[in-house]
Amino acid sequence: MDRLEQEELEPVERVIAFLLAQAEQRARIESHGHEEVGLVPEMPVDRAAGDAGLFGHLFEGGVRDPFAAKHLARAFDDPVTSLGCLCFGLASHVGANRFTYMSVCKSRAVEVLLSCALLAVLAGCKPAEAPMMPPPVVNLQVVNPAPVPQVVEITAQVEGNREVEVRARVTGILLAQSYQEGAAVKAGDLLFKIDPAPYEVALALAKAQLMQEKARFEQAAAEAGRQAALLKADAASAKEAADSKSFAAAAEAARDVAAAKVRAAELDLSYCEVRAPIAGFTGRLNRSEGSLVSPGADSLLTTVVQREQVWVRFGLSEQQFARLFQGVASAASQAAVEVLLPDGSVYPAAGKVNFVAAQVEARLGTVQMRAEFANPQAVLLPGQYVRVRVRGRTLPAAFVIPAASLMQSAQGRFVWLADEKNLAVMAPVVVDEIAGPSAVILGGLKAGDRLVTDNLQKVRPGAPVVPRPAAVAPSAK
């Protein structure tokens, strides 16, 4: 209970203490004629702002306490200096009755001294100026125009100039494989053998039917000849002669049908031996021995490809085709094509373009081209992916510069040049292509320009640069 009663009495005690402090403050004001006021928002002055001097505007404002304002008609004089003074205090934000008192002398000399001190403090608060950066040391390259061939490197695929699929043409069981996969074969070599028994029977049946139709034809032909002789002797009617002649013609047609069936049976029987259609190299075996094969989608047995001559097929984008050949197909057919092998070396034989598509392939957006290469050592394998280098027209005067010296801005690409006074100059350029470490420039440079090639991030327009004392080499190749 005592603790609860004490907590209830604490707010009352704080209110009584605050009222006593206010009464003491008012009594002090009545006895001294000035107020200890808060410095927080406003400060009282002892006379008009016009008499306050240089810092009068700092002390403008009213008295915080209405009672103090009533008794502060004027300030007091300092008993030591006999000068007018302003007395003020620092008030607590929580209503406590504790004040710190100080007096400000309002003489002109003191104000001047305070002004100088304030200016010195403000001058000391200024940020220190950043030291000047030395001009960057750069490498310069003298650029000159030179003829530059238009070259494109792209991915291509090797194809055999003759690739043949070996398929089954009759239905039957695959009895034997007569070749080694990947081996060279000659045209007509036996590759597979399909069970011939059903086709031998079919051939024998066709031959028997042919013999039967031949006998019928011979009988009908003889009867037609006899009826014709009787008709001449007026021993037979014309109808009988005509009927016998028709029967002979029908028998002849039936004989020819039987002969064709024999030929078809012979072909089916010959298809039981699958032979190489061309000379070349065989591919992988697709159907093993004992499998049932038949014509159709599953008829592929193997492939035979020729490698002495190969084709390399590739596609150029519309932009590349226009840049190399200006969009002219006849110029593309005369292009020089080189193959880059996987080890980076150039294939020794040059290729000749033998096909240029007459339209852009809609699916890929490319113009398909093909070049033929001699391949006596079988270095290029069908299906292999390689890189090809296609050479087009030659630019008569272009600049080749390091690609790293190109910069990008909102207006486009540019380079840094150094003028005769070694001041940096921004030069917009027209880029034809960027190929590896080099860039081909069509416009924006002139012969003899000095190109900045390093420390590009430190260069500023109109700022000086320091060339390194090294020999500069022209960029022309």
XYZ file of C-alpha atoms in Angstrom:
477
model
C 0.000 0.000 0.000
C 2.801 2.467 0.853
C 4.348 2.025 -2.608
C 1.031 2.687 -4.372
C 0.338 5.784 -2.305
C 3.824 7.099 -3.043
C 3.328 6.646 -6.831
C 0.023 8.571 -6.625
C 1.636 11.493 -4.744
C 4.649 11.915 -7.117
C 2.723 13.917 -9.843
C 1.267 16.224 -7.175
C 4.715 16.879 -5.765
C 6.116 17.741 -9.216
C 3.297 20.253 -9.826
C 3.916 21.941 -6.461
C 7.663 22.155 -7.178
C 6.988 23.735 -10.599
C 4.653 26.385 -9.098
C 7.204 27.278 -6.433
C 9.874 27.685 -9.135
C 7.612 30.042 -11.096
C 6.946 32.146 -8.011
C 10.662 32.362 -7.245
C 11.388 33.444 -10.834
C 8.817 36.241 -10.691
C 10.215 37.477 -7.405
C 13.695 37.566 -8.891
C 12.415 39.571 -11.886
C 10.786 42.134 -9.612
C 13.991 42.578 -7.608
C 16.533 42.700 -10.494
C 14.498 44.239 -13.316
C 15.486 41.678 -15.925
C 14.537 38.149 -16.874
C 16.443 34.902 -17.222
C 14.856 33.797 -20.461
C 15.134 30.708 -22.564
C 17.589 30.738 -25.442
C 15.720 28.051 -27.254
C 13.321 29.934 -29.595
C 13.418 33.665 -28.701
C 15.503 36.159 -26.771
C 14.436 39.543 -25.230
C 16.319 42.734 -26.035
C 16.889 45.776 -23.840
C 16.224 48.334 -26.536
C 15.081 48.588 -30.133
C 16.771 46.400 -32.734
C 18.187 49.534 -34.333
C 20.289 50.155 -31.208
C 21.387 46.585 -30.887
C 24.335 47.052 -33.194
C 25.748 44.509 -35.571
C 24.069 41.525 -33.875
C 20.789 43.185 -33.114
C 18.920 40.968 -35.546
C 20.060 37.926 -33.599
C 18.279 39.114 -30.483
C 15.034 40.262 -31.976
C 11.841 38.736 -30.579
C 9.574 38.874 -27.612
C 9.949 37.687 -24.042
C 8.784 34.200 -23.430
C 7.161 34.914 -20.056
C 4.313 37.477 -20.019
C 5.117 38.477 -16.432
C 8.752 39.127 -17.309
C 7.744 41.197 -20.361
C 5.724 43.440 -18.095
C 8.751 44.284 -15.893
C 11.429 44.506 -18.640
C 10.972 47.992 -19.983
C 14.721 48.496 -20.235
C 17.937 46.637 -19.552
C 20.517 47.329 -16.933
C 23.973 48.843 -17.165
C 27.022 46.790 -16.440
C 28.482 48.103 -13.181
C 32.017 47.326 -14.415
C 32.026 48.752 -17.957
C 29.065 51.102 -17.614
C 27.893 49.771 -20.973
C 24.468 48.539 -21.859
C 24.156 44.801 -21.501
C 21.627 42.128 -22.309
C 21.141 39.358 -19.809
C 19.656 36.102 -20.900
C 19.741 32.484 -19.888
C 19.491 28.924 -21.164
C 16.152 27.370 -20.248
C 15.491 23.680 -19.717
C 13.089 21.925 -22.156
C 11.454 19.957 -19.340
C 10.285 22.881 -17.260
C 13.032 22.713 -14.608
C 13.896 25.983 -12.863
C 17.623 25.891 -13.584
C 19.170 28.711 -15.621
C 22.654 29.554 -16.800
C 23.268 33.291 -16.854
C 25.549 35.264 -19.092
C 25.849 38.897 -20.148
C 26.679 40.163 -23.619
C 28.514 43.452 -23.780
C 27.028 45.619 -26.487
C 30.003 47.838 -27.262
C 30.996 48.364 -30.915
C 34.533 47.097 -30.340
C 33.266 43.861 -28.881
C 30.904 43.401 -31.823
C 33.785 43.865 -34.294
C 35.861 41.309 -32.426
C 32.964 38.883 -32.407
C 32.447 39.442 -36.132
C 36.095 38.646 -36.895
C 35.939 35.535 -34.749
C 32.774 34.380 -36.499
C 34.289 34.928 -39.958
C 37.397 33.011 -38.936
C 35.262 30.106 -37.752
C 33.250 30.096 -40.981
C 36.412 30.233 -43.068
C 37.773 27.271 -41.178
C 34.595 25.296 -41.930
C 35.032 25.532 -45.717
C 35.940 22.204 -47.302
C 39.497 21.839 -48.425
C 39.988 22.136 -52.145
C 40.835 18.876 -53.908
C 44.373 18.730 -55.215
C 44.764 19.062 -58.973
C 45.170 15.701 -60.733
C 48.190 15.434 -63.000
C 47.467 14.940 -66.708
C 47.267 11.244 -67.688
C 50.179 9.579 -69.423
C 48.932 7.866 -72.581
C 50.127 5.940 -75.599
C 49.513 7.572 -78.969
C 49.129 5.777 -82.283
C 49.320 7.571 -85.606
C 46.549 6.346 -87.913
C 46.599 6.307 -91.711
C 44.070 4.951 -94.228
C 44.780 1.788 -96.176
C 42.889 -0.759 -98.311
C 41.022 -3.156 -96.046
C 39.378 -6.340 -97.399
C 35.963 -7.174 -96.030
C 36.175 -10.493 -94.197
C 33.633 -12.527 -92.220
C 34.285 -15.636 -90.134
C 31.277 -17.848 -89.486
C 30.435 -21.441 -88.595
C 29.818 -23.906 -91.410
C 29.139 -27.615 -91.860
C 30.878 -30.082 -94.164
C 28.826 -32.277 -96.465
C 29.805 -34.953 -98.924
C 29.169 -33.872 -102.476
C 27.417 -37.236 -102.942
C 25.681 -38.822 -99.979
C 23.505 -41.844 -100.790
C 21.128 -43.682 -98.484
C 21.103 -47.430 -98.941
C 17.562 -48.741 -98.318
C 15.740 -52.047 -98.525
C 13.479 -52.260 -101.552
C 11.752 -55.551 -100.731
C 10.367 -57.130 -97.583
C 12.277 -59.972 -96.010
C 14.689 -61.163 -93.381
C 18.163 -59.608 -93.491
C 20.400 -62.641 -93.871
C 23.907 -61.185 -94.136
C 26.029 -58.042 -94.000
C 28.840 -58.124 -96.515
C 30.862 -54.993 -95.650
C 32.758 -53.358 -92.801
C 31.263 -50.211 -91.387
C 33.250 -47.141 -92.448
C 35.157 -49.029 -95.128
C 35.599 -47.888 -98.685
C 33.449 -49.690 -101.240
C 33.137 -49.634 -104.980
C 29.978 -49.158 -106.960
C 28.151 -52.504 -107.231
C 29.787 -54.132 -104.198
C 27.431 -56.414 -102.240
C 26.438 -54.846 -98.912
C 23.450 -56.883 -97.655
C 21.525 -60.014 -98.583
C 17.807 -60.421 -97.911
C 16.162 -63.849 -97.845
C 15.447 -64.574 -101.557
C 13.306 -67.710 -101.180
C 9.876 -66.051 -101.471
C 11.011 -64.103 -104.503
C 12.488 -67.162 -106.177
C 9.128 -68.861 -105.845
C 7.363 -65.779 -107.200
C 9.720 -65.733 -110.170
C 9.115 -69.388 -110.946
C 5.349 -68.835 -110.793
C 5.624 -65.865 -113.120
C 7.646 -67.851 -115.593
C 5.092 -70.685 -115.578
C 2.289 -68.238 -116.224
C 4.299 -66.799 -119.056
C 4.668 -70.218 -120.659
C 0.957 -70.789 -120.302
C 0.083 -67.496 -121.928
C 2.534 -68.164 -124.720
C 0.811 -71.482 -125.513
C -2.596 -69.845 -125.573
C -1.309 -67.131 -127.817
C 0.159 -69.621 -130.246
C -3.105 -71.551 -130.392
C -5.154 -68.409 -130.917
C -2.773 -67.179 -133.588
C -3.008 -70.471 -135.474
C -6.795 -70.476 -135.299
C -6.917 -66.913 -136.588
C -4.732 -67.884 -139.568
C -6.902 -70.889 -140.416
C -10.104 -68.856 -140.274
C -8.605 -66.244 -142.523
C -7.726 -68.929 -145.132
C -11.232 -70.422 -144.966
C -12.734 -66.976 -145.399
C -10.808 -66.500 -148.602
C -12.150 -69.850 -149.893
C -15.648 -68.842 -148.872
C -15.573 -71.807 -146.480
C -16.024 -69.707 -143.288
C -18.022 -66.707 -142.347
C -16.497 -63.289 -141.776
C -17.659 -63.328 -138.141
C -15.765 -66.495 -137.390
C -12.636 -65.042 -138.936
C -12.976 -61.806 -136.927
C -13.574 -63.655 -133.641
C -10.509 -65.820 -134.115
C -8.433 -62.767 -134.854
C -9.647 -61.040 -131.642
C -8.888 -64.116 -129.558
C -5.358 -64.150 -130.956
C -4.813 -60.481 -130.017
C -6.097 -61.077 -126.490
C -3.820 -64.063 -126.102
C -0.883 -61.961 -127.241
C -1.680 -59.304 -124.624
C -1.968 -61.931 -121.897
C 1.403 -63.300 -122.942
C 2.950 -59.801 -122.611
C 1.424 -59.351 -119.127
C 2.920 -62.654 -118.041
C 6.280 -61.596 -119.428
C 6.108 -58.321 -117.426
C 5.312 -60.284 -114.273
C 8.367 -62.360 -114.869
C 10.444 -59.197 -115.175
C 8.979 -57.824 -111.921
C 9.706 -61.066 -110.116
C 13.270 -60.993 -111.397
C 13.668 -57.397 -110.087
C 12.313 -58.335 -106.671
C 14.697 -61.229 -106.533
C 17.618 -58.990 -107.541
C 16.695 -56.534 -104.767
C 17.406 -59.275 -102.268
C 21.061 -58.428 -102.883
C 21.645 -54.843 -101.727
C 24.651 -53.365 -103.529
C 26.531 -50.069 -103.227
C 25.047 -47.517 -105.642
C 28.234 -45.398 -105.761
C 31.845 -45.670 -104.718
C 32.601 -44.142 -101.364
C 32.736 -44.839 -97.660
C 30.012 -46.723 -95.875
C 28.303 -45.455 -92.764
C 26.921 -47.004 -89.607
C 24.791 -50.173 -89.825
C 21.189 -49.312 -88.994
C 19.634 -52.801 -89.110
C 21.337 -55.940 -87.860
C 21.247 -59.415 -89.349
C 18.016 -61.306 -88.719
C 15.879 -58.191 -88.749
C 12.779 -57.972 -90.861
C 13.203 -55.128 -93.322
C 10.716 -53.609 -95.697
C 10.345 -50.576 -97.937
C 9.177 -47.404 -96.228
C 10.269 -45.249 -93.318
C 12.284 -48.050 -91.694
C 14.032 -49.128 -94.863
C 17.359 -47.313 -94.227
C 20.209 -49.803 -93.897
C 23.313 -47.604 -94.181
C 24.787 -44.702 -96.158
C 27.579 -44.296 -98.648
C 29.334 -40.934 -98.984
C 32.077 -39.666 -101.234
C 34.832 -37.639 -99.539
C 37.224 -36.821 -102.371
C 35.159 -33.702 -102.974
C 33.228 -32.092 -100.137
C 30.829 -29.185 -99.817
C 30.933 -26.658 -97.025
C 27.550 -25.068 -96.362
C 27.135 -21.773 -94.471
C 24.794 -18.803 -94.214
C 25.460 -15.055 -94.172
C 23.155 -12.620 -92.431
C 21.535 -9.917 -94.521
C 23.913 -7.310 -93.090
C 26.990 -9.433 -93.771
C 25.863 -10.238 -97.292
C 25.315 -6.557 -98.034
C 28.628 -5.508 -96.477
C 30.702 -8.129 -98.325
C 28.985 -8.157 -101.705
C 26.686 -5.111 -101.629
C 23.796 -7.547 -102.033
C 24.903 -8.791 -105.489
C 24.675 -12.576 -105.910
C 27.075 -12.590 -108.877
C 29.738 -10.994 -106.690
C 29.086 -13.589 -103.979
C 29.705 -16.426 -106.463
C 33.245 -15.075 -106.970
C 34.061 -14.861 -103.258
C 37.158 -16.517 -101.832
C 36.404 -19.032 -99.082
C 38.887 -20.557 -96.638
C 38.303 -23.285 -94.072
C 39.770 -22.909 -90.578
C 40.537 -26.301 -89.053
C 39.843 -27.048 -85.363
C 43.507 -26.433 -84.493
C 43.290 -22.923 -85.945
C 45.274 -23.645 -89.096
C 43.988 -22.839 -92.576
C 43.014 -25.713 -94.857
C 45.490 -25.686 -97.742
C 42.957 -25.956 -100.571
C 40.869 -22.919 -101.468
C 37.156 -23.328 -101.982
C 34.957 -22.268 -104.862
C 31.410 -21.052 -104.319
C 29.013 -23.269 -106.273
C 25.698 -22.140 -104.814
C 24.180 -18.838 -103.675
C 20.535 -18.828 -102.596
C 18.217 -16.561 -104.536
C 16.294 -15.544 -101.417
C 16.705 -15.025 -97.675
C 15.735 -18.022 -95.597
C 12.799 -16.826 -93.523
C 13.453 -19.119 -90.555
C 17.079 -18.077 -90.021
C 17.224 -14.709 -91.770
C 20.330 -15.757 -93.720
C 21.443 -16.148 -97.317
C 22.584 -19.751 -97.747
C 25.829 -20.367 -99.639
C 27.940 -23.414 -100.429
C 31.568 -23.877 -101.466
C 33.295 -26.941 -102.882
C 36.688 -28.145 -101.672
C 39.031 -30.876 -102.866
C 39.571 -33.397 -100.064
C 42.013 -36.062 -101.279
C 43.382 -36.821 -97.814
C 39.915 -36.922 -96.210
C 40.881 -34.185 -93.754
C 37.364 -32.752 -93.917
C 34.706 -35.209 -92.805
C 31.037 -34.998 -93.770
C 28.967 -33.664 -90.892
C 31.938 -31.856 -89.349
C 31.517 -28.257 -88.098
C 34.259 -25.845 -89.095
C 34.884 -22.112 -89.310
C 35.038 -20.509 -92.739
C 36.515 -17.162 -93.692
C 34.657 -15.442 -96.507
C 36.381 -12.541 -98.266
C 34.305 -9.963 -100.072
C 35.004 -6.575 -101.608
C 37.928 -4.384 -100.490
C 37.434 -0.966 -98.894
C 39.793 1.449 -100.689
C 40.610 3.642 -97.663
C 39.723 2.663 -94.118
C 41.363 2.868 -90.710
C 42.197 -0.138 -88.563
C 42.493 0.765 -84.871
C 42.549 -1.193 -81.594
C 38.999 -2.084 -80.624
C 39.809 -1.199 -76.998
C 40.241 2.475 -77.967
C 36.564 2.764 -78.934
C 34.345 4.578 -76.427
C 30.564 4.747 -76.232
C 28.381 7.756 -75.445
C 24.726 8.659 -75.841
C 25.534 10.074 -79.292
C 27.358 6.931 -80.458
C 30.911 5.645 -80.632
C 33.909 7.936 -80.437
C 37.678 7.919 -79.900
C 40.081 10.247 -78.112
C 42.638 12.137 -80.203
C 45.535 14.334 -79.123
C 45.953 17.614 -81.038
C 49.209 19.456 -81.715
C 49.106 20.942 -78.183
C 48.549 17.516 -76.611
C 44.983 18.413 -75.655
C 42.338 15.675 -75.730
C 39.745 15.912 -78.519
C 36.613 13.752 -78.756
C 36.159 12.429 -82.323
C 32.911 10.607 -83.296
C 33.622 7.726 -85.684
C 31.723 5.451 -88.081
C 32.496 1.785 -87.302
C 32.299 -0.740 -90.115
C 33.042 -3.844 -88.046
C 34.786 -5.041 -84.910
C 36.743 -8.231 -85.499
C 38.594 -9.508 -82.468
C 41.127 -6.940 -81.198
C 40.734 -4.633 -84.206
C 38.025 -2.273 -85.419
C 37.568 -0.947 -88.964
C 36.662 2.744 -89.098
C 35.026 4.254 -92.180
C 34.711 7.876 -91.086
C 35.661 10.346 -88.380
C 39.436 10.045 -88.713
C 41.965 11.545 -91.078
C 45.513 10.660 -91.991
C 48.037 11.580 -89.316
C 45.610 11.724 -86.391
C 47.142 10.710 -83.082
C 44.885 8.171 -81.400
C 44.859 7.699 -77.615
C 44.983 3.962 -76.935
C 45.100 3.662 -73.131
C 44.156 5.459 -69.897
C 40.927 6.356 -71.680
C 38.891 6.739 -68.487
C 41.149 9.538 -67.256
C 40.952 11.605 -70.451
C 38.652 14.651 -70.491
C 37.731 16.919 -73.423
C 40.200 19.794 -73.728
C 42.372 18.458 -70.899
C 46.089 17.921 -71.519
C 47.596 14.482 -71.961
C 51.222 13.423 -71.704
C 52.412 11.126 -74.518
C 54.679 8.323 -73.467
C 58.142 8.662 -74.985
C 57.782 5.674 -77.273
C 57.824 5.251 -81.031
C 54.371 5.463 -82.560
C 53.518 3.142 -85.386
C 50.862 3.798 -88.047
C 47.825 1.597 -87.927
C 47.753 0.847 -91.656
C 48.371 -2.731 -92.587
